[in-house]
PDB file of C-alpha atoms in Angstrom:
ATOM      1  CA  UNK A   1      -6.801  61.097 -29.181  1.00 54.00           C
ATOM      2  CA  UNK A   2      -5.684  57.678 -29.313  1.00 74.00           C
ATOM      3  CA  UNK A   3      -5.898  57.802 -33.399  1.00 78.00           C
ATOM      4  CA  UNK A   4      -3.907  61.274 -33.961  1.00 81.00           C
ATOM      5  CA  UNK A   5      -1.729  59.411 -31.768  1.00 82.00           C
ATOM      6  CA  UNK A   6      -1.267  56.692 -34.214  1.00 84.00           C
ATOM      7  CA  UNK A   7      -1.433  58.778 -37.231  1.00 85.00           C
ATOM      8  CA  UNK A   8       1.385  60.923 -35.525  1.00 84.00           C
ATOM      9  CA  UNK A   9       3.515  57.391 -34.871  1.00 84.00           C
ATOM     10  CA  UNK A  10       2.460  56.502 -38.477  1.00 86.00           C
ATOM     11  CA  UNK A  11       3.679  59.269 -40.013  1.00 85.00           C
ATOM     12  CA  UNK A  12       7.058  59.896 -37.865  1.00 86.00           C
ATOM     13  CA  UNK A  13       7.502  55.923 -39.113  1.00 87.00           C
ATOM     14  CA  UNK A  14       7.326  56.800 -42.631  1.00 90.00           C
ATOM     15  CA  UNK A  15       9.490  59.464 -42.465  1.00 88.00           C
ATOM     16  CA  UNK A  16      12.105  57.950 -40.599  1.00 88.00           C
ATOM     17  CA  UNK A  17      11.789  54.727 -43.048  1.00 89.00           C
ATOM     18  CA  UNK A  18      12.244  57.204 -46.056  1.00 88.00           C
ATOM     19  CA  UNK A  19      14.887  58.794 -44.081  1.00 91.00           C
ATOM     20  CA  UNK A  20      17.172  55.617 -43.663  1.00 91.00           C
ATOM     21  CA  UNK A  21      16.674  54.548 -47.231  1.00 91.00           C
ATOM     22  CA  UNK A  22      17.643  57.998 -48.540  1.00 90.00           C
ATOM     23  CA  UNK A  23      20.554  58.079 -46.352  1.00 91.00           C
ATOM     24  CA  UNK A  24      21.115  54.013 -46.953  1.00 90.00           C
ATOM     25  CA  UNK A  25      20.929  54.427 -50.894  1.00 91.00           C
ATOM     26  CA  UNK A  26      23.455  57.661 -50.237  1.00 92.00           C
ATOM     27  CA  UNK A  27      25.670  55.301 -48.353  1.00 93.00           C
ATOM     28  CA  UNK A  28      25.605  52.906 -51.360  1.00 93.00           C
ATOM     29  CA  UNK A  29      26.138  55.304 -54.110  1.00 91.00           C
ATOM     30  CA  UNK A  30      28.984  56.432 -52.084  1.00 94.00           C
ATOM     31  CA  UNK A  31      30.446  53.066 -51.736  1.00 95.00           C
ATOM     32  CA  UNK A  32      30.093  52.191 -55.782  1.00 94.00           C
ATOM     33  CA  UNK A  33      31.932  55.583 -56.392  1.00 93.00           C
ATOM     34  CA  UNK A  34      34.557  54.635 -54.127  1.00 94.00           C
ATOM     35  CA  UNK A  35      35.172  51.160 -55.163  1.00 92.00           C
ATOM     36  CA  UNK A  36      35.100  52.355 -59.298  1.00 89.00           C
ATOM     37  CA  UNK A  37      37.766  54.859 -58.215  1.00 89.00           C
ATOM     38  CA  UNK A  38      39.706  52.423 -56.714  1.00 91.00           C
ATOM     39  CA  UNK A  39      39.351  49.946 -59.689  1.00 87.00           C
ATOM     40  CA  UNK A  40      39.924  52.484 -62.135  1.00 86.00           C
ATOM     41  CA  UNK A  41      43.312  53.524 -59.496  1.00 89.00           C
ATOM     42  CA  UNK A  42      44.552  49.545 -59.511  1.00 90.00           C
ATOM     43  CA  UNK A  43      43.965  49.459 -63.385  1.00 90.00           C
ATOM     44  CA  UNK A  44      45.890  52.666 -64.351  1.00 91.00           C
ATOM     45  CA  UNK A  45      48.881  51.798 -62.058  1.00 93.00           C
ATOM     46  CA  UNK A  46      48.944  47.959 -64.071  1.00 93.00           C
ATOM     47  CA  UNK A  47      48.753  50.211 -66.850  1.00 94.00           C
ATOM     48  CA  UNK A  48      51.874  52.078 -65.644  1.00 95.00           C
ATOM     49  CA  UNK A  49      53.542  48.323 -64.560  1.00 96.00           C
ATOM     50  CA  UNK A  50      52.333  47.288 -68.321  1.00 97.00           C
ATOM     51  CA  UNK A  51      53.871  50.235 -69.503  1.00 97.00           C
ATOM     52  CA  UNK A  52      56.727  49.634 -68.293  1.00 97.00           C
ATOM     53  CA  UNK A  53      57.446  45.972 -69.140  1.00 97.00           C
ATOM     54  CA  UNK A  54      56.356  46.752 -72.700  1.00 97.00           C
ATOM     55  CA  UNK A  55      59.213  49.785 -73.151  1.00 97.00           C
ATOM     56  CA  UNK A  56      62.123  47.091 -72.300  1.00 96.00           C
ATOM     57  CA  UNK A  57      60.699  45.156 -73.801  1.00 96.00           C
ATOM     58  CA  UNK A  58      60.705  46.842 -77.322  1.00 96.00           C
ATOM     59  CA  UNK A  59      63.805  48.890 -76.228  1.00 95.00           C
ATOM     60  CA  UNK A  60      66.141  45.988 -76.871  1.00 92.00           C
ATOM     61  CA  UNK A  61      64.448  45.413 -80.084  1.00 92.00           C
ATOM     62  CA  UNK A  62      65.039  47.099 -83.475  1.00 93.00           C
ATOM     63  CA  UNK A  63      61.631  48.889 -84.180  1.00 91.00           C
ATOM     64  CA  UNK A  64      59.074  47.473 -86.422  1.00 91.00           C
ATOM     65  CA  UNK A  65      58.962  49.160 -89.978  1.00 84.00           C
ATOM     66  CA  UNK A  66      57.543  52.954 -89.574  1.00 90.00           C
ATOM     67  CA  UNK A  67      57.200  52.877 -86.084  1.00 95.00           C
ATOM     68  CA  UNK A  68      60.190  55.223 -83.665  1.00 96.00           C
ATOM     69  CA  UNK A  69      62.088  53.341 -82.159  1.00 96.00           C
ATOM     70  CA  UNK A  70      61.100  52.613 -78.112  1.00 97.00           C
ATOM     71  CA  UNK A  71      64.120  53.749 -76.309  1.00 96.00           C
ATOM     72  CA  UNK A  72      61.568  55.524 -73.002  1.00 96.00           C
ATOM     73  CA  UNK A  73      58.287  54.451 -71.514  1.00 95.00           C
ATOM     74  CA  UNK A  74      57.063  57.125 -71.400  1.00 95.00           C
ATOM     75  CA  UNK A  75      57.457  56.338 -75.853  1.00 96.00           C
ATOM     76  CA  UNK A  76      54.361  53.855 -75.090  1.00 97.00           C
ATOM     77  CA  UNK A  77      51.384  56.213 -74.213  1.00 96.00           C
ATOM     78  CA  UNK A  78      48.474  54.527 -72.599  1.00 96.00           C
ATOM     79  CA  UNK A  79      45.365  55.122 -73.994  1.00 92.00           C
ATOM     80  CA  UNK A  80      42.519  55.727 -71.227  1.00 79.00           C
ATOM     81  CA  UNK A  81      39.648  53.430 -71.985  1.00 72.00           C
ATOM     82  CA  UNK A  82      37.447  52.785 -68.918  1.00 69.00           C
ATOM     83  CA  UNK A  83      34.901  50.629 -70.932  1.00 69.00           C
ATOM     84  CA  UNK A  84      37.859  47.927 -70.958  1.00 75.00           C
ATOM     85  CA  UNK A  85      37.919  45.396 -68.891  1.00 76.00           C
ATOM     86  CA  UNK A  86      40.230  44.829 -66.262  1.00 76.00           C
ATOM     87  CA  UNK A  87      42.814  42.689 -68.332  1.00 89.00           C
ATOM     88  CA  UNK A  88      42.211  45.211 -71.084  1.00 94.00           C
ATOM     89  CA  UNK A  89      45.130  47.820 -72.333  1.00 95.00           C
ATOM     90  CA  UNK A  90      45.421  50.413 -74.789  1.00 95.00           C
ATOM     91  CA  UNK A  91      48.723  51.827 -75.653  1.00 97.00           C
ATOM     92  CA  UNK A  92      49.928  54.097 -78.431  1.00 97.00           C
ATOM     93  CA  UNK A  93      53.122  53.612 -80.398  1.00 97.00           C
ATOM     94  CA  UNK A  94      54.188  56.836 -82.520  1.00 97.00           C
ATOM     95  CA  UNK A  95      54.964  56.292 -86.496  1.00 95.00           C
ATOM     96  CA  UNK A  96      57.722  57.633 -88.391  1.00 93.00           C
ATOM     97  CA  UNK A  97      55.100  59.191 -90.902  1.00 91.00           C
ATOM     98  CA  UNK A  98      51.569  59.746 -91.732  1.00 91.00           C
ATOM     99  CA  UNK A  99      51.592  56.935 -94.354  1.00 92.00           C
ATOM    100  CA  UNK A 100      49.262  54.240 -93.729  1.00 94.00           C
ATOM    101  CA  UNK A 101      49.716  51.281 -92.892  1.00 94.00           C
ATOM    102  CA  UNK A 102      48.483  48.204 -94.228  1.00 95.00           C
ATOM    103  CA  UNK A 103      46.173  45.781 -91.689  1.00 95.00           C
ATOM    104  CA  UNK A 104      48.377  43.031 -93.220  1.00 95.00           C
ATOM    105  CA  UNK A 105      51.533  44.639 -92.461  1.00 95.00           C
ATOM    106  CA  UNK A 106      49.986  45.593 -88.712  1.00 96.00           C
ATOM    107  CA  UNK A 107      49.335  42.007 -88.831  1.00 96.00           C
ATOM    108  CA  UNK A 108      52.617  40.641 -88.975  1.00 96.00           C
ATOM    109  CA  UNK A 109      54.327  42.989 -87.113  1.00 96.00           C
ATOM    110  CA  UNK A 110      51.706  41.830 -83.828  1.00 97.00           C
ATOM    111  CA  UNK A 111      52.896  38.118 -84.745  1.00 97.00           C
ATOM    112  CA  UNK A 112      56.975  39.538 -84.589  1.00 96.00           C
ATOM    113  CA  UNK A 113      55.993  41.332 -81.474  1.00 97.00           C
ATOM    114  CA  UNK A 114      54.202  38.525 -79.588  1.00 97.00           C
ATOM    115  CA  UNK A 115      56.777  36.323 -80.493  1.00 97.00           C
ATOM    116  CA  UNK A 116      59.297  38.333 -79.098  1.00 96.00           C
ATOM    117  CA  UNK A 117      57.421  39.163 -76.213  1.00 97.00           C
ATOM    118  CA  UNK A 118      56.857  35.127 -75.977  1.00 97.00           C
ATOM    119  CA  UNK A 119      60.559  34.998 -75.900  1.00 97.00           C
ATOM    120  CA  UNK A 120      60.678  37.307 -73.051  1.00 96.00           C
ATOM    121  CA  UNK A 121      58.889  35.290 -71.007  1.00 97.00           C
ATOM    122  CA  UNK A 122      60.233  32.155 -71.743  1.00 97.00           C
ATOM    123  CA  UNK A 123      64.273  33.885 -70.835  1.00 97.00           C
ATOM    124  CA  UNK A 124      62.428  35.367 -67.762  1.00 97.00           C
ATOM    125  CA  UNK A 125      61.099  31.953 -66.355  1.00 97.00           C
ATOM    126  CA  UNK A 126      64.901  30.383 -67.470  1.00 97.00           C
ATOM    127  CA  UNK A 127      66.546  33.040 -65.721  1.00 97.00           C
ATOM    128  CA  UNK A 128      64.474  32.527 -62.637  1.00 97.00           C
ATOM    129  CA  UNK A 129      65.088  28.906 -62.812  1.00 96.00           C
ATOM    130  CA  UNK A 130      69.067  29.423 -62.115  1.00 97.00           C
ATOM    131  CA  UNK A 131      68.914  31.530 -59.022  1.00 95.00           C
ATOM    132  CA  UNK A 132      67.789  31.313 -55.538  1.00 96.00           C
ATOM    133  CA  UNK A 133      65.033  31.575 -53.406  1.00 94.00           C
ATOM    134  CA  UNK A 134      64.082  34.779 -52.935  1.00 96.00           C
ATOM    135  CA  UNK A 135      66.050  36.139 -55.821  1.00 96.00           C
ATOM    136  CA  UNK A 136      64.009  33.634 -57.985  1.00 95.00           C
ATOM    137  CA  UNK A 137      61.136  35.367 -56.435  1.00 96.00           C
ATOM    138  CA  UNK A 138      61.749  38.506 -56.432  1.00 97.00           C
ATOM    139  CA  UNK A 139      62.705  38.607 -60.321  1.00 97.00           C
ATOM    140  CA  UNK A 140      59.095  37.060 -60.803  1.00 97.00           C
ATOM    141  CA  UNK A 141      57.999  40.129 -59.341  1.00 97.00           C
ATOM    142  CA  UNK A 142      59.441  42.417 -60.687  1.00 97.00           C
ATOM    143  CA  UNK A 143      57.948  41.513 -64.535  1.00 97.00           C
ATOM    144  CA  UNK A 144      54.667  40.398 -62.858  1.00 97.00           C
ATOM    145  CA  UNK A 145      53.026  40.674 -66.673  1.00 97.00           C
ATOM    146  CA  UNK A 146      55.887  39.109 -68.258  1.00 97.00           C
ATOM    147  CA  UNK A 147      56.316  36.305 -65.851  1.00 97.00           C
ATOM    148  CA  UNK A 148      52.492  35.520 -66.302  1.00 96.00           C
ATOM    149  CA  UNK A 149      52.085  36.206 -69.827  1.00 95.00           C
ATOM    150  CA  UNK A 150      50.273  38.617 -72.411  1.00 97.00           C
ATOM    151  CA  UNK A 151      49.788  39.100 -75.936  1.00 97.00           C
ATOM    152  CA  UNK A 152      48.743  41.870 -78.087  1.00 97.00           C
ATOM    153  CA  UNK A 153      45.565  41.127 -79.602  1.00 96.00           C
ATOM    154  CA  UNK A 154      45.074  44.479 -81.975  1.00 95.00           C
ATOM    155  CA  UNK A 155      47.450  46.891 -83.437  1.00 96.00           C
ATOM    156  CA  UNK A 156      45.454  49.707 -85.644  1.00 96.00           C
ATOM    157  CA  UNK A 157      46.587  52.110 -87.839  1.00 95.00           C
ATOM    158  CA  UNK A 158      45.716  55.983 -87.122  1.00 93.00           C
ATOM    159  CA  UNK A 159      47.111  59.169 -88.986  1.00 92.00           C
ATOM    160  CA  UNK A 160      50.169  59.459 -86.429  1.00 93.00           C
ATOM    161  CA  UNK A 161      50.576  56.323 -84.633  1.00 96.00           C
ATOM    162  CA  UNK A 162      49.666  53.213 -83.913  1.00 96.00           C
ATOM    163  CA  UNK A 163      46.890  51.361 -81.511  1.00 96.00           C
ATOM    164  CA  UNK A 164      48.036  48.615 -79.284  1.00 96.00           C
ATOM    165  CA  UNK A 165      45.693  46.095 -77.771  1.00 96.00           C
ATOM    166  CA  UNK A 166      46.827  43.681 -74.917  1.00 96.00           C
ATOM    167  CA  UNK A 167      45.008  41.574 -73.054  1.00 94.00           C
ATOM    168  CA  UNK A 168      46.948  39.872 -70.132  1.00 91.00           C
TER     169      UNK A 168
END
C-alpha cells in the first residue's frame, strides 16, 4: 500500500509541477505580449510627437524640389515598421510626380533638411534661453525631439513619394 501511495504522491507531483509551468510559461507569454504592445503603443505615439515636430518644421520651409509642399501633419505619413528600433522612424513625403529622383539629388536635399532642422534646434534652445523658469521648461517640452536632436539618415525614392529615415 505504502508504494501506490507513493506512486499516487509521485504522480499528483508531476502533474501539479507540469501544471505550474504550463500556467507559469502562460503567465510569461502573456507578460511579453503585453509589454511589446506597450512598446509598440509608446513608439507609435513618438511617432505621432515626431510627426508632428517634423510638419512645422517643413511647413515654414519652401518644399524641396518635387516634393508637395508640407502645410498638415497629417502631409508626413508614418510608415509602420516594427523591425525598427526604438529611435527608428519611417515617414513618407508625397512627390509632385512619378519622375525619379536621383540618390544624389535625395542626397542633398537630406543635407538642406538636416541643416534646417539643425537650425531648429539651435532657435529652440536660444529661445528657451530668454525666458523663465517654467516657461523655459515647458517650451523644452513641448519639441521634446527638437530640443534633443535628430537627423534624417535616409531619404529613398519610390514611384509616388519619398522615404524618410530618422533616427533620434
Amino acid at each position: 500500500m505504502s508504494t501506490s501511495n507513493n506512486q499516487f504522491m509521485q504522480g499528483a507531483k508531476t502533474a501539479l509541477c507540469d501544471w505550474w509551468q504550463q500556467s507559469h510559461q502562460k503567465w510569461l507569454d502573456e507578460q511579453k505580449q503585453k509589454n511589446e504592445a506597450q512598446r509598440q503603443t509608446l513608439k507609435y505615439q513618438s511617432a505621432l510627437q515626431l510627426q508632428t515636430e517634423l510638419a512645422e518644421i517643413f511647413s515654414n520651409m519652401s518644399a524641396p524640389a518635387n516634393l508637395q509642399q508640407i502645410r498638415f501633419t497629417s502631409d508626413l505619413v508614418i510608415k509602420e515598421n516594427s523591425s525598427d528600433k526604438n529611435n527608428i522612424y519611417r515617414y513618407r513625403w508625397k512627390k509632385k510626380g512619378e519622375e525619379k529622383i536621383a540618390q544624389v539629388i535625395l542626397n542633398g536635399i537630406k543635407n538642406n533638411l538636416n541643416a534646417t532642422i539643425m537650425e531648429h534646434n539651435s532657435r529652440l534652445w536660444n529661445t528657451a534661453s530668454t525666458l523663465p523658469y517654467p516657461d523655459n521648461q515647458a517650451l523644452i517640452e513641448r519639441y521634446p525631439f527638437t530640443a534633443n536632436g535628430f537627423r534624417i539618415t535616409g531619404l529613398f525614392d519610390s514611384p509616388l513619394d519619398v522615404e524618410l529615415v530618422i533616427q533620434t
